[in-house]
JSON list of C-alpha atoms in Angstrom, two decimals:
[
{"chain": "A", "resi": 1, "resn": "MET", "atom": "CA", "xyz": [-52.15, -80.73, -45.63]},
{"chain": "A", "resi": 2, "resn": "ASP", "atom": "CA", "xyz": [-49.95, -79.51, -48.48]},
{"chain": "A", "resi": 3, "resn": "PHE", "atom": "CA", "xyz": [-49.62, -75.68, -48.58]},
{"chain": "A", "resi": 4, "resn": "PHE", "atom": "CA", "xyz": [-51.05, -75.32, -52.04]},
{"chain": "A", "resi": 5, "resn": "ASP", "atom": "CA", "xyz": [-54.00, -77.63, -51.22]},
{"chain": "A", "resi": 6, "resn": "THR", "atom": "CA", "xyz": [-54.67, -75.38, -48.17]},
{"chain": "A", "resi": 7, "resn": "LEU", "atom": "CA", "xyz": [-54.77, -72.32, -50.41]},
{"chain": "A", "resi": 8, "resn": "CYS", "atom": "CA", "xyz": [-57.17, -74.02, -52.79]},
{"chain": "A", "resi": 9, "resn": "GLN", "atom": "CA", "xyz": [-59.45, -75.32, -49.94]},
{"chain": "A", "resi": 10, "resn": "ARG", "atom": "CA", "xyz": [-59.79, -72.05, -48.06]},
{"chain": "A", "resi": 11, "resn": "ARG", "atom": "CA", "xyz": [-63.31, -70.64, -48.43]},
{"chain": "A", "resi": 12, "resn": "SER", "atom": "CA", "xyz": [-65.46, -68.01, -46.83]},
{"chain": "A", "resi": 13, "resn": "VAL", "atom": "CA", "xyz": [-67.65, -70.12, -44.58]},
{"chain": "A", "resi": 14, "resn": "ARG", "atom": "CA", "xyz": [-71.00, -68.72, -43.56]},
{"chain": "A", "resi": 15, "resn": "LYS", "atom": "CA", "xyz": [-72.54, -71.60, -41.61]},
{"chain": "A", "resi": 16, "resn": "TYR", "atom": "CA", "xyz": [-70.87, -73.23, -38.62]},
{"chain": "A", "resi": 17, "resn": "GLY", "atom": "CA", "xyz": [-71.65, -76.11, -36.42]},
{"chain": "A", "resi": 18, "resn": "PRO", "atom": "CA", "xyz": [-72.02, -75.43, -32.64]},
{"chain": "A", "resi": 19, "resn": "ASP", "atom": "CA", "xyz": [-69.02, -77.65, -31.52]},
{"chain": "A", "resi": 20, "resn": "PRO", "atom": "CA", "xyz": [-66.43, -75.64, -29.46]},
{"chain": "A", "resi": 21, "resn": "VAL", "atom": "CA", "xyz": [-63.05, -75.04, -31.02]},
{"chain": "A", "resi": 22, "resn": "PRO", "atom": "CA", "xyz": [-60.33, -76.31, -28.63]},
{"chain": "A", "resi": 23, "resn": "ASN", "atom": "CA", "xyz": [-58.22, -73.57, -27.09]},
{"chain": "A", "resi": 24, "resn": "ALA", "atom": "CA", "xyz": [-55.05, -75.37, -28.25]},
{"chain": "A", "resi": 25, "resn": "ASP", "atom": "CA", "xyz": [-56.27, -75.08, -31.88]},
{"chain": "A", "resi": 26, "resn": "ILE", "atom": "CA", "xyz": [-57.01, -71.32, -31.40]},
{"chain": "A", "resi": 27, "resn": "ALA", "atom": "CA", "xyz": [-53.57, -70.88, -29.88]},
{"chain": "A", "resi": 28, "resn": "ARG", "atom": "CA", "xyz": [-51.93, -72.70, -32.80]},
{"chain": "A", "resi": 29, "resn": "ILE", "atom": "CA", "xyz": [-53.85, -70.62, -35.35]},
{"chain": "A", "resi": 30, "resn": "LEU", "atom": "CA", "xyz": [-52.81, -67.39, -33.59]},
{"chain": "A", "resi": 31, "resn": "GLN", "atom": "CA", "xyz": [-49.24, -68.56, -33.46]},
{"chain": "A", "resi": 32, "resn": "ALA", "atom": "CA", "xyz": [-49.39, -68.98, -37.20]},
{"chain": "A", "resi": 33, "resn": "ALA", "atom": "CA", "xyz": [-50.86, -65.52, -37.52]},
{"chain": "A", "resi": 34, "resn": "ASN", "atom": "CA", "xyz": [-48.04, -64.11, -35.40]},
{"chain": "A", "resi": 35, "resn": "MET", "atom": "CA", "xyz": [-45.52, -65.67, -37.75]},
{"chain": "A", "resi": 36, "resn": "ALA", "atom": "CA", "xyz": [-46.61, -63.28, -40.60]},
{"chain": "A", "resi": 37, "resn": "PRO", "atom": "CA", "xyz": [-44.15, -60.91, -42.07]},
{"chain": "A", "resi": 38, "resn": "SER", "atom": "CA", "xyz": [-44.43, -57.34, -40.76]},
{"chain": "A", "resi": 39, "resn": "ALA", "atom": "CA", "xyz": [-42.92, -54.03, -41.56]},
{"chain": "A", "resi": 40, "resn": "MET", "atom": "CA", "xyz": [-39.63, -53.59, -39.68]},
{"chain": "A", "resi": 41, "resn": "ASN", "atom": "CA", "xyz": [-40.65, -56.72, -37.72]},
{"chain": "A", "resi": 42, "resn": "HIS", "atom": "CA", "xyz": [-42.86, -54.55, -35.48]},
{"chain": "A", "resi": 43, "resn": "LYS", "atom": "CA", "xyz": [-45.65, -57.22, -35.32]},
{"chain": "A", "resi": 44, "resn": "PRO", "atom": "CA", "xyz": [-48.17, -54.50, -34.69]},
{"chain": "A", "resi": 45, "resn": "TRP", "atom": "CA", "xyz": [-51.16, -56.78, -34.39]},
{"chain": "A", "resi": 46, "resn": "GLU", "atom": "CA", "xyz": [-53.34, -57.95, -31.54]},
{"chain": "A", "resi": 47, "resn": "PHE", "atom": "CA", "xyz": [-56.07, -60.57, -31.51]},
{"chain": "A", "resi": 48, "resn": "LEU", "atom": "CA", "xyz": [-59.25, -60.53, -29.54]},
{"chain": "A", "resi": 49, "resn": "VAL", "atom": "CA", "xyz": [-60.82, -64.07, -29.13]},
{"chain": "A", "resi": 50, "resn": "VAL", "atom": "CA", "xyz": [-64.51, -63.53, -28.61]},
{"chain": "A", "resi": 51, "resn": "THR", "atom": "CA", "xyz": [-66.85, -66.30, -27.41]},
{"chain": "A", "resi": 52, "resn": "GLY", "atom": "CA", "xyz": [-70.26, -66.54, -25.75]},
{"chain": "A", "resi": 53, "resn": "ASP", "atom": "CA", "xyz": [-72.67, -63.57, -25.40]},
{"chain": "A", "resi": 54, "resn": "PRO", "atom": "CA", "xyz": [-70.28, -61.05, -26.98]},
{"chain": "A", "resi": 55, "resn": "ILE", "atom": "CA", "xyz": [-70.66, -62.83, -30.34]},
{"chain": "A", "resi": 56, "resn": "ARG", "atom": "CA", "xyz": [-74.37, -62.21, -30.19]},
{"chain": "A", "resi": 57, "resn": "GLU", "atom": "CA", "xyz": [-73.68, -58.47, -29.57]},
{"chain": "A", "resi": 58, "resn": "LEU", "atom": "CA", "xyz": [-71.37, -58.55, -32.67]},
{"chain": "A", "resi": 59, "resn": "GLY", "atom": "CA", "xyz": [-74.26, -59.99, -34.63]},
{"chain": "A", "resi": 60, "resn": "VAL", "atom": "CA", "xyz": [-76.62, -57.32, -33.49]},
{"chain": "A", "resi": 61, "resn": "SER", "atom": "CA", "xyz": [-74.04, -54.70, -34.49]},
{"chain": "A", "resi": 62, "resn": "PHE", "atom": "CA", "xyz": [-73.53, -56.23, -37.91]},
{"chain": "A", "resi": 63, "resn": "GLY", "atom": "CA", "xyz": [-77.26, -56.53, -38.40]},
{"chain": "A", "resi": 64, "resn": "ARG", "atom": "CA", "xyz": [-77.55, -52.74, -37.87]},
{"chain": "A", "resi": 65, "resn": "VAL", "atom": "CA", "xyz": [-74.87, -52.19, -40.54]},
{"chain": "A", "resi": 66, "resn": "LEU", "atom": "CA", "xyz": [-76.78, -54.35, -43.00]},
{"chain": "A", "resi": 67, "resn": "ASP", "atom": "CA", "xyz": [-80.08, -52.49, -42.15]},
{"chain": "A", "resi": 68, "resn": "ARG", "atom": "CA", "xyz": [-78.31, -49.20, -43.09]},
{"chain": "A", "resi": 69, "resn": "ILE", "atom": "CA", "xyz": [-77.00, -50.79, -46.35]},
{"chain": "A", "resi": 70, "resn": "GLN", "atom": "CA", "xyz": [-80.48, -52.05, -47.27]},
{"chain": "A", "resi": 71, "resn": "LYS", "atom": "CA", "xyz": [-81.98, -48.59, -46.57]},
{"chain": "A", "resi": 72, "resn": "THR", "atom": "CA", "xyz": [-79.30, -46.82, -48.63]},
{"chain": "A", "resi": 73, "resn": "ARG", "atom": "CA", "xyz": [-79.65, -49.24, -51.60]},
{"chain": "A", "resi": 74, "resn": "GLY", "atom": "CA", "xyz": [-83.43, -49.37, -51.28]},
{"chain": "A", "resi": 75, "resn": "GLU", "atom": "CA", "xyz": [-83.36, -53.13, -51.72]},
{"chain": "A", "resi": 76, "resn": "GLU", "atom": "CA", "xyz": [-83.31, -56.12, -49.49]},
{"chain": "A", "resi": 77, "resn": "LEU", "atom": "CA", "xyz": [-80.21, -58.31, -49.20]},
{"chain": "A", "resi": 78, "resn": "PRO", "atom": "CA", "xyz": [-80.65, -62.11, -49.52]},
{"chain": "A", "resi": 79, "resn": "ALA", "atom": "CA", "xyz": [-81.96, -63.69, -46.37]},
{"chain": "A", "resi": 80, "resn": "GLU", "atom": "CA", "xyz": [-78.95, -65.93, -45.94]},
{"chain": "A", "resi": 81, "resn": "VAL", "atom": "CA", "xyz": [-76.66, -62.81, -45.90]},
{"chain": "A", "resi": 82, "resn": "VAL", "atom": "CA", "xyz": [-78.72, -61.22, -43.23]},
{"chain": "A", "resi": 83, "resn": "THR", "atom": "CA", "xyz": [-78.87, -64.37, -41.16]},
{"chain": "A", "resi": 84, "resn": "PHE", "atom": "CA", "xyz": [-75.07, -64.78, -41.38]},
{"chain": "A", "resi": 85, "resn": "ALA", "atom": "CA", "xyz": [-74.53, -61.27, -40.37]},
{"chain": "A", "resi": 86, "resn": "ARG", "atom": "CA", "xyz": [-76.87, -61.37, -37.37]},
{"chain": "A", "resi": 87, "resn": "THR", "atom": "CA", "xyz": [-75.43, -64.66, -36.05]},
{"chain": "A", "resi": 88, "resn": "TYR", "atom": "CA", "xyz": [-71.86, -64.73, -37.45]},
{"chain": "A", "resi": 89, "resn": "GLY", "atom": "CA", "xyz": [-73.10, -67.98, -39.05]},
{"chain": "A", "resi": 90, "resn": "GLY", "atom": "CA", "xyz": [-73.49, -69.66, -35.62]},
{"chain": "A", "resi": 91, "resn": "ALA", "atom": "CA", "xyz": [-69.74, -69.82, -35.12]},
{"chain": "A", "resi": 92, "resn": "PRO", "atom": "CA", "xyz": [-68.63, -70.41, -31.54]},
{"chain": "A", "resi": 93, "resn": "VAL", "atom": "CA", "xyz": [-65.67, -68.08, -31.82]},
{"chain": "A", "resi": 94, "resn": "ALA", "atom": "CA", "xyz": [-64.97, -64.78, -33.54]},
{"chain": "A", "resi": 95, "resn": "ILE", "atom": "CA", "xyz": [-61.45, -63.37, -33.79]},
{"chain": "A", "resi": 96, "resn": "VAL", "atom": "CA", "xyz": [-60.99, -59.62, -34.17]},
{"chain": "A", "resi": 97, "resn": "VAL", "atom": "CA", "xyz": [-57.65, -58.45, -35.61]},
{"chain": "A", "resi": 98, "resn": "LEU", "atom": "CA", "xyz": [-56.30, -55.09, -34.41]},
{"chain": "A", "resi": 99, "resn": "CYS", "atom": "CA", "xyz": [-53.19, -53.15, -35.19]},
{"chain": "A", "resi": 100, "resn": "THR", "atom": "CA", "xyz": [-51.26, -50.41, -33.55]},
{"chain": "A", "resi": 101, "resn": "THR", "atom": "CA", "xyz": [-52.43, -46.87, -34.66]},
{"chain": "A", "resi": 102, "resn": "SER", "atom": "CA", "xyz": [-49.85, -44.40, -35.89]},
{"chain": "A", "resi": 103, "resn": "ASP", "atom": "CA", "xyz": [-50.13, -40.76, -36.66]},
{"chain": "A", "resi": 104, "resn": "LEU", "atom": "CA", "xyz": [-47.57, -41.23, -39.35]},
{"chain": "A", "resi": 105, "resn": "PRO", "atom": "CA", "xyz": [-49.43, -42.27, -42.63]},
{"chain": "A", "resi": 106, "resn": "ASN", "atom": "CA", "xyz": [-46.58, -44.40, -43.83]},
{"chain": "A", "resi": 107, "resn": "PHE", "atom": "CA", "xyz": [-46.45, -46.33, -40.58]},
{"chain": "A", "resi": 108, "resn": "GLN", "atom": "CA", "xyz": [-50.19, -46.66, -40.37]},
{"chain": "A", "resi": 109, "resn": "ARG", "atom": "CA", "xyz": [-50.29, -48.13, -43.86]},
{"chain": "A", "resi": 110, "resn": "ALA", "atom": "CA", "xyz": [-47.49, -50.52, -42.96]},
{"chain": "A", "resi": 111, "resn": "TYR", "atom": "CA", "xyz": [-49.23, -51.60, -39.76]},
{"chain": "A", "resi": 112, "resn": "LEU", "atom": "CA", "xyz": [-52.50, -52.29, -41.67]},
{"chain": "A", "resi": 113, "resn": "GLU", "atom": "CA", "xyz": [-50.62, -54.26, -44.28]},
{"chain": "A", "resi": 114, "resn": "SER", "atom": "CA", "xyz": [-48.71, -56.24, -41.65]},
{"chain": "A", "resi": 115, "resn": "ALA", "atom": "CA", "xyz": [-51.92, -57.07, -39.76]},
{"chain": "A", "resi": 116, "resn": "SER", "atom": "CA", "xyz": [-53.52, -58.13, -43.02]},
{"chain": "A", "resi": 117, "resn": "ALA", "atom": "CA", "xyz": [-50.69, -60.55, -43.62]},
{"chain": "A", "resi": 118, "resn": "ALA", "atom": "CA", "xyz": [-51.38, -61.94, -40.07]},
{"chain": "A", "resi": 119, "resn": "MET", "atom": "CA", "xyz": [-55.10, -62.30, -40.91]},
{"chain": "A", "resi": 120, "resn": "GLU", "atom": "CA", "xyz": [-54.25, -64.32, -43.98]},
{"chain": "A", "resi": 121, "resn": "ASN", "atom": "CA", "xyz": [-52.02, -66.62, -41.96]},
{"chain": "A", "resi": 122, "resn": "LEU", "atom": "CA", "xyz": [-54.83, -66.99, -39.50]},
{"chain": "A", "resi": 123, "resn": "LEU", "atom": "CA", "xyz": [-57.30, -68.04, -42.22]},
{"chain": "A", "resi": 124, "resn": "LEU", "atom": "CA", "xyz": [-54.82, -70.48, -43.82]},
{"chain": "A", "resi": 125, "resn": "ALA", "atom": "CA", "xyz": [-53.92, -72.05, -40.50]},
{"chain": "A", "resi": 126, "resn": "ALA", "atom": "CA", "xyz": [-57.64, -72.52, -39.67]},
{"chain": "A", "resi": 127, "resn": "THR", "atom": "CA", "xyz": [-58.21, -74.13, -43.06]},
{"chain": "A", "resi": 128, "resn": "ALA", "atom": "CA", "xyz": [-55.29, -76.54, -42.42]},
{"chain": "A", "resi": 129, "resn": "LEU", "atom": "CA", "xyz": [-56.96, -77.60, -39.15]},
{"chain": "A", "resi": 130, "resn": "GLY", "atom": "CA", "xyz": [-60.29, -78.22, -40.77]},
{"chain": "A", "resi": 131, "resn": "LEU", "atom": "CA", "xyz": [-61.81, -75.02, -39.41]},
{"chain": "A", "resi": 132, "resn": "GLY", "atom": "CA", "xyz": [-63.86, -72.37, -41.31]},
{"chain": "A", "resi": 133, "resn": "THR", "atom": "CA", "xyz": [-63.34, -68.64, -41.38]},
{"chain": "A", "resi": 134, "resn": "CYS", "atom": "CA", "xyz": [-64.70, -65.61, -43.29]},
{"chain": "A", "resi": 135, "resn": "TRP", "atom": "CA", "xyz": [-62.65, -62.38, -43.65]},
{"chain": "A", "resi": 136, "resn": "MET", "atom": "CA", "xyz": [-65.13, -59.60, -42.72]},
{"chain": "A", "resi": 137, "resn": "THR", "atom": "CA", "xyz": [-64.72, -55.87, -42.84]},
{"chain": "A", "resi": 138, "resn": "GLY", "atom": "CA", "xyz": [-68.41, -54.97, -43.05]},
{"chain": "A", "resi": 139, "resn": "PRO", "atom": "CA", "xyz": [-68.90, -55.18, -39.30]},
{"chain": "A", "resi": 140, "resn": "LEU", "atom": "CA", "xyz": [-66.30, -52.35, -38.90]},
{"chain": "A", "resi": 141, "resn": "GLU", "atom": "CA", "xyz": [-68.91, -49.92, -40.10]},
{"chain": "A", "resi": 142, "resn": "ASP", "atom": "CA", "xyz": [-70.29, -49.94, -36.63]},
{"chain": "A", "resi": 143, "resn": "GLU", "atom": "CA", "xyz": [-66.90, -49.22, -35.10]},
{"chain": "A", "resi": 144, "resn": "PRO", "atom": "CA", "xyz": [-67.93, -47.09, -32.13]},
{"chain": "A", "resi": 145, "resn": "PHE", "atom": "CA", "xyz": [-70.14, -49.94, -30.83]},
{"chain": "A", "resi": 146, "resn": "LEU", "atom": "CA", "xyz": [-67.47, -52.54, -31.46]},
{"chain": "A", "resi": 147, "resn": "ARG", "atom": "CA", "xyz": [-64.95, -50.36, -29.54]},
{"chain": "A", "resi": 148, "resn": "GLU", "atom": "CA", "xyz": [-67.40, -50.08, -26.68]},
{"chain": "A", "resi": 149, "resn": "ILE", "atom": "CA", "xyz": [-68.37, -53.80, -26.32]},
{"chain": "A", "resi": 150, "resn": "LEU", "atom": "CA", "xyz": [-64.92, -55.11, -26.90]},
{"chain": "A", "resi": 151, "resn": "GLU", "atom": "CA", "xyz": [-63.15, -52.37, -24.96]},
{"chain": "A", "resi": 152, "resn": "ILE", "atom": "CA", "xyz": [-60.83, -51.47, -27.78]},
{"chain": "A", "resi": 153, "resn": "PRO", "atom": "CA", "xyz": [-58.66, -48.45, -26.98]},
{"chain": "A", "resi": 154, "resn": "GLU", "atom": "CA", "xyz": [-58.35, -45.52, -29.37]},
{"chain": "A", "resi": 155, "resn": "ASP", "atom": "CA", "xyz": [-54.61, -46.34, -30.01]},
{"chain": "A", "resi": 156, "resn": "ARG", "atom": "CA", "xyz": [-55.69, -49.57, -31.81]},
{"chain": "A", "resi": 157, "resn": "THR", "atom": "CA", "xyz": [-57.14, -49.80, -35.43]},
{"chain": "A", "resi": 158, "resn": "LEU", "atom": "CA", "xyz": [-59.74, -52.42, -36.18]},
{"chain": "A", "resi": 159, "resn": "VAL", "atom": "CA", "xyz": [-58.50, -54.46, -39.23]},
{"chain": "A", "resi": 160, "resn": "ALA", "atom": "CA", "xyz": [-60.95, -57.32, -39.71]},
{"chain": "A", "resi": 161, "resn": "ILE", "atom": "CA", "xyz": [-63.11, -59.89, -37.94]},
{"chain": "A", "resi": 162, "resn": "THR", "atom": "CA", "xyz": [-63.57, -63.65, -38.75]},
{"chain": "A", "resi": 163, "resn": "PRO", "atom": "CA", "xyz": [-65.92, -66.16, -37.28]},
{"chain": "A", "resi": 164, "resn": "LEU", "atom": "CA", "xyz": [-64.12, -69.41, -36.46]},
{"chain": "A", "resi": 165, "resn": "GLY", "atom": "CA", "xyz": [-65.62, -72.82, -36.21]},
{"chain": "A", "resi": 166, "resn": "TYR", "atom": "CA", "xyz": [-66.29, -76.16, -37.79]},
{"chain": "A", "resi": 167, "resn": "PRO", "atom": "CA", "xyz": [-68.06, -75.66, -41.16]},
{"chain": "A", "resi": 168, "resn": "GLN", "atom": "CA", "xyz": [-71.59, -76.83, -41.31]},
{"chain": "A", "resi": 169, "resn": "GLU", "atom": "CA", "xyz": [-71.72, -76.04, -44.97]},
{"chain": "A", "resi": 170, "resn": "MET", "atom": "CA", "xyz": [-68.74, -75.54, -47.27]},
{"chain": "A", "resi": 171, "resn": "PRO", "atom": "CA", "xyz": [-69.09, -73.26, -50.31]},
{"chain": "A", "resi": 172, "resn": "GLY", "atom": "CA", "xyz": [-68.37, -75.09, -53.47]},
{"chain": "A", "resi": 173, "resn": "PRO", "atom": "CA", "xyz": [-64.91, -75.15, -55.06]},
{"chain": "A", "resi": 174, "resn": "HIS", "atom": "CA", "xyz": [-63.86, -72.08, -56.84]},
{"chain": "A", "resi": 175, "resn": "SER", "atom": "CA", "xyz": [-61.76, -72.06, -59.96]},
{"chain": "A", "resi": 176, "resn": "VAL", "atom": "CA", "xyz": [-58.07, -71.98, -59.23]},
{"chain": "A", "resi": 177, "resn": "VAL", "atom": "CA", "xyz": [-57.57, -70.70, -62.80]},
{"chain": "A", "resi": 178, "resn": "ASP", "atom": "CA", "xyz": [-58.03, -66.98, -63.27]},
{"chain": "A", "resi": 179, "resn": "PRO", "atom": "CA", "xyz": [-58.48, -66.38, -66.97]},
{"chain": "A", "resi": 180, "resn": "ASP", "atom": "CA", "xyz": [-57.31, -62.87, -66.44]},
{"chain": "A", "resi": 181, "resn": "LEU", "atom": "CA", "xyz": [-54.22, -63.69, -64.59]},
{"chain": "A", "resi": 182, "resn": "GLU", "atom": "CA", "xyz": [-51.99, -63.15, -67.60]},
{"chain": "A", "resi": 183, "resn": "LYS", "atom": "CA", "xyz": [-53.29, -59.58, -67.82]},
{"chain": "A", "resi": 184, "resn": "LYS", "atom": "CA", "xyz": [-52.44, -59.00, -64.11]},
{"chain": "A", "resi": 185, "resn": "ILE", "atom": "CA", "xyz": [-48.83, -60.01, -64.45]},
{"chain": "A", "resi": 186, "resn": "HIS", "atom": "CA", "xyz": [-46.35, -57.57, -65.76]},
{"chain": "A", "resi": 187, "resn": "TRP", "atom": "CA", "xyz": [-42.73, -58.71, -66.43]},
{"chain": "A", "resi": 188, "resn": "ILE", "atom": "CA", "xyz": [-40.24, -55.91, -66.05]},
{"chain": "A", "resi": 189, "resn": "SER", "atom": "CA", "xyz": [-36.57, -56.43, -67.02]}
]
């Protein structure tokens, strides 16, 4: 698939089929993630590949996050949002992106930005292979539970989570034309 086609076809998928994702495809996706640029070439990221029962636990955790959000807002979220959260859309795999934790603010920022670049590569590689993903940070609101069930040490920072699987439903195309793009570009000579 052409790179620009891949960019345009990437979507946040929220419903996945049950078919397993071959380990070779997961490895290829993570190899692409590992090729992301990073500050000082530190490559401060790690990837947790989650399958089976632990995904259900992730869904229980994210469900609690949404329950708190609904209580705080005093309104119910759409049923499809709640179902997605509690099940990770039925995806057979979830990938958790972590990065090294630093006490130095400039290093911590660089590590988070580097891991975010790796996450983007992961999403694009999955799209190129016909797989769906959804960049999620909402589940991180239940960080103590995630650390416990995934055995994440304190010297790692949670960056994001994505389900990974074959899309059962693809969101419609989004416009590749941003009418405000001209306002967001500033030419400096």
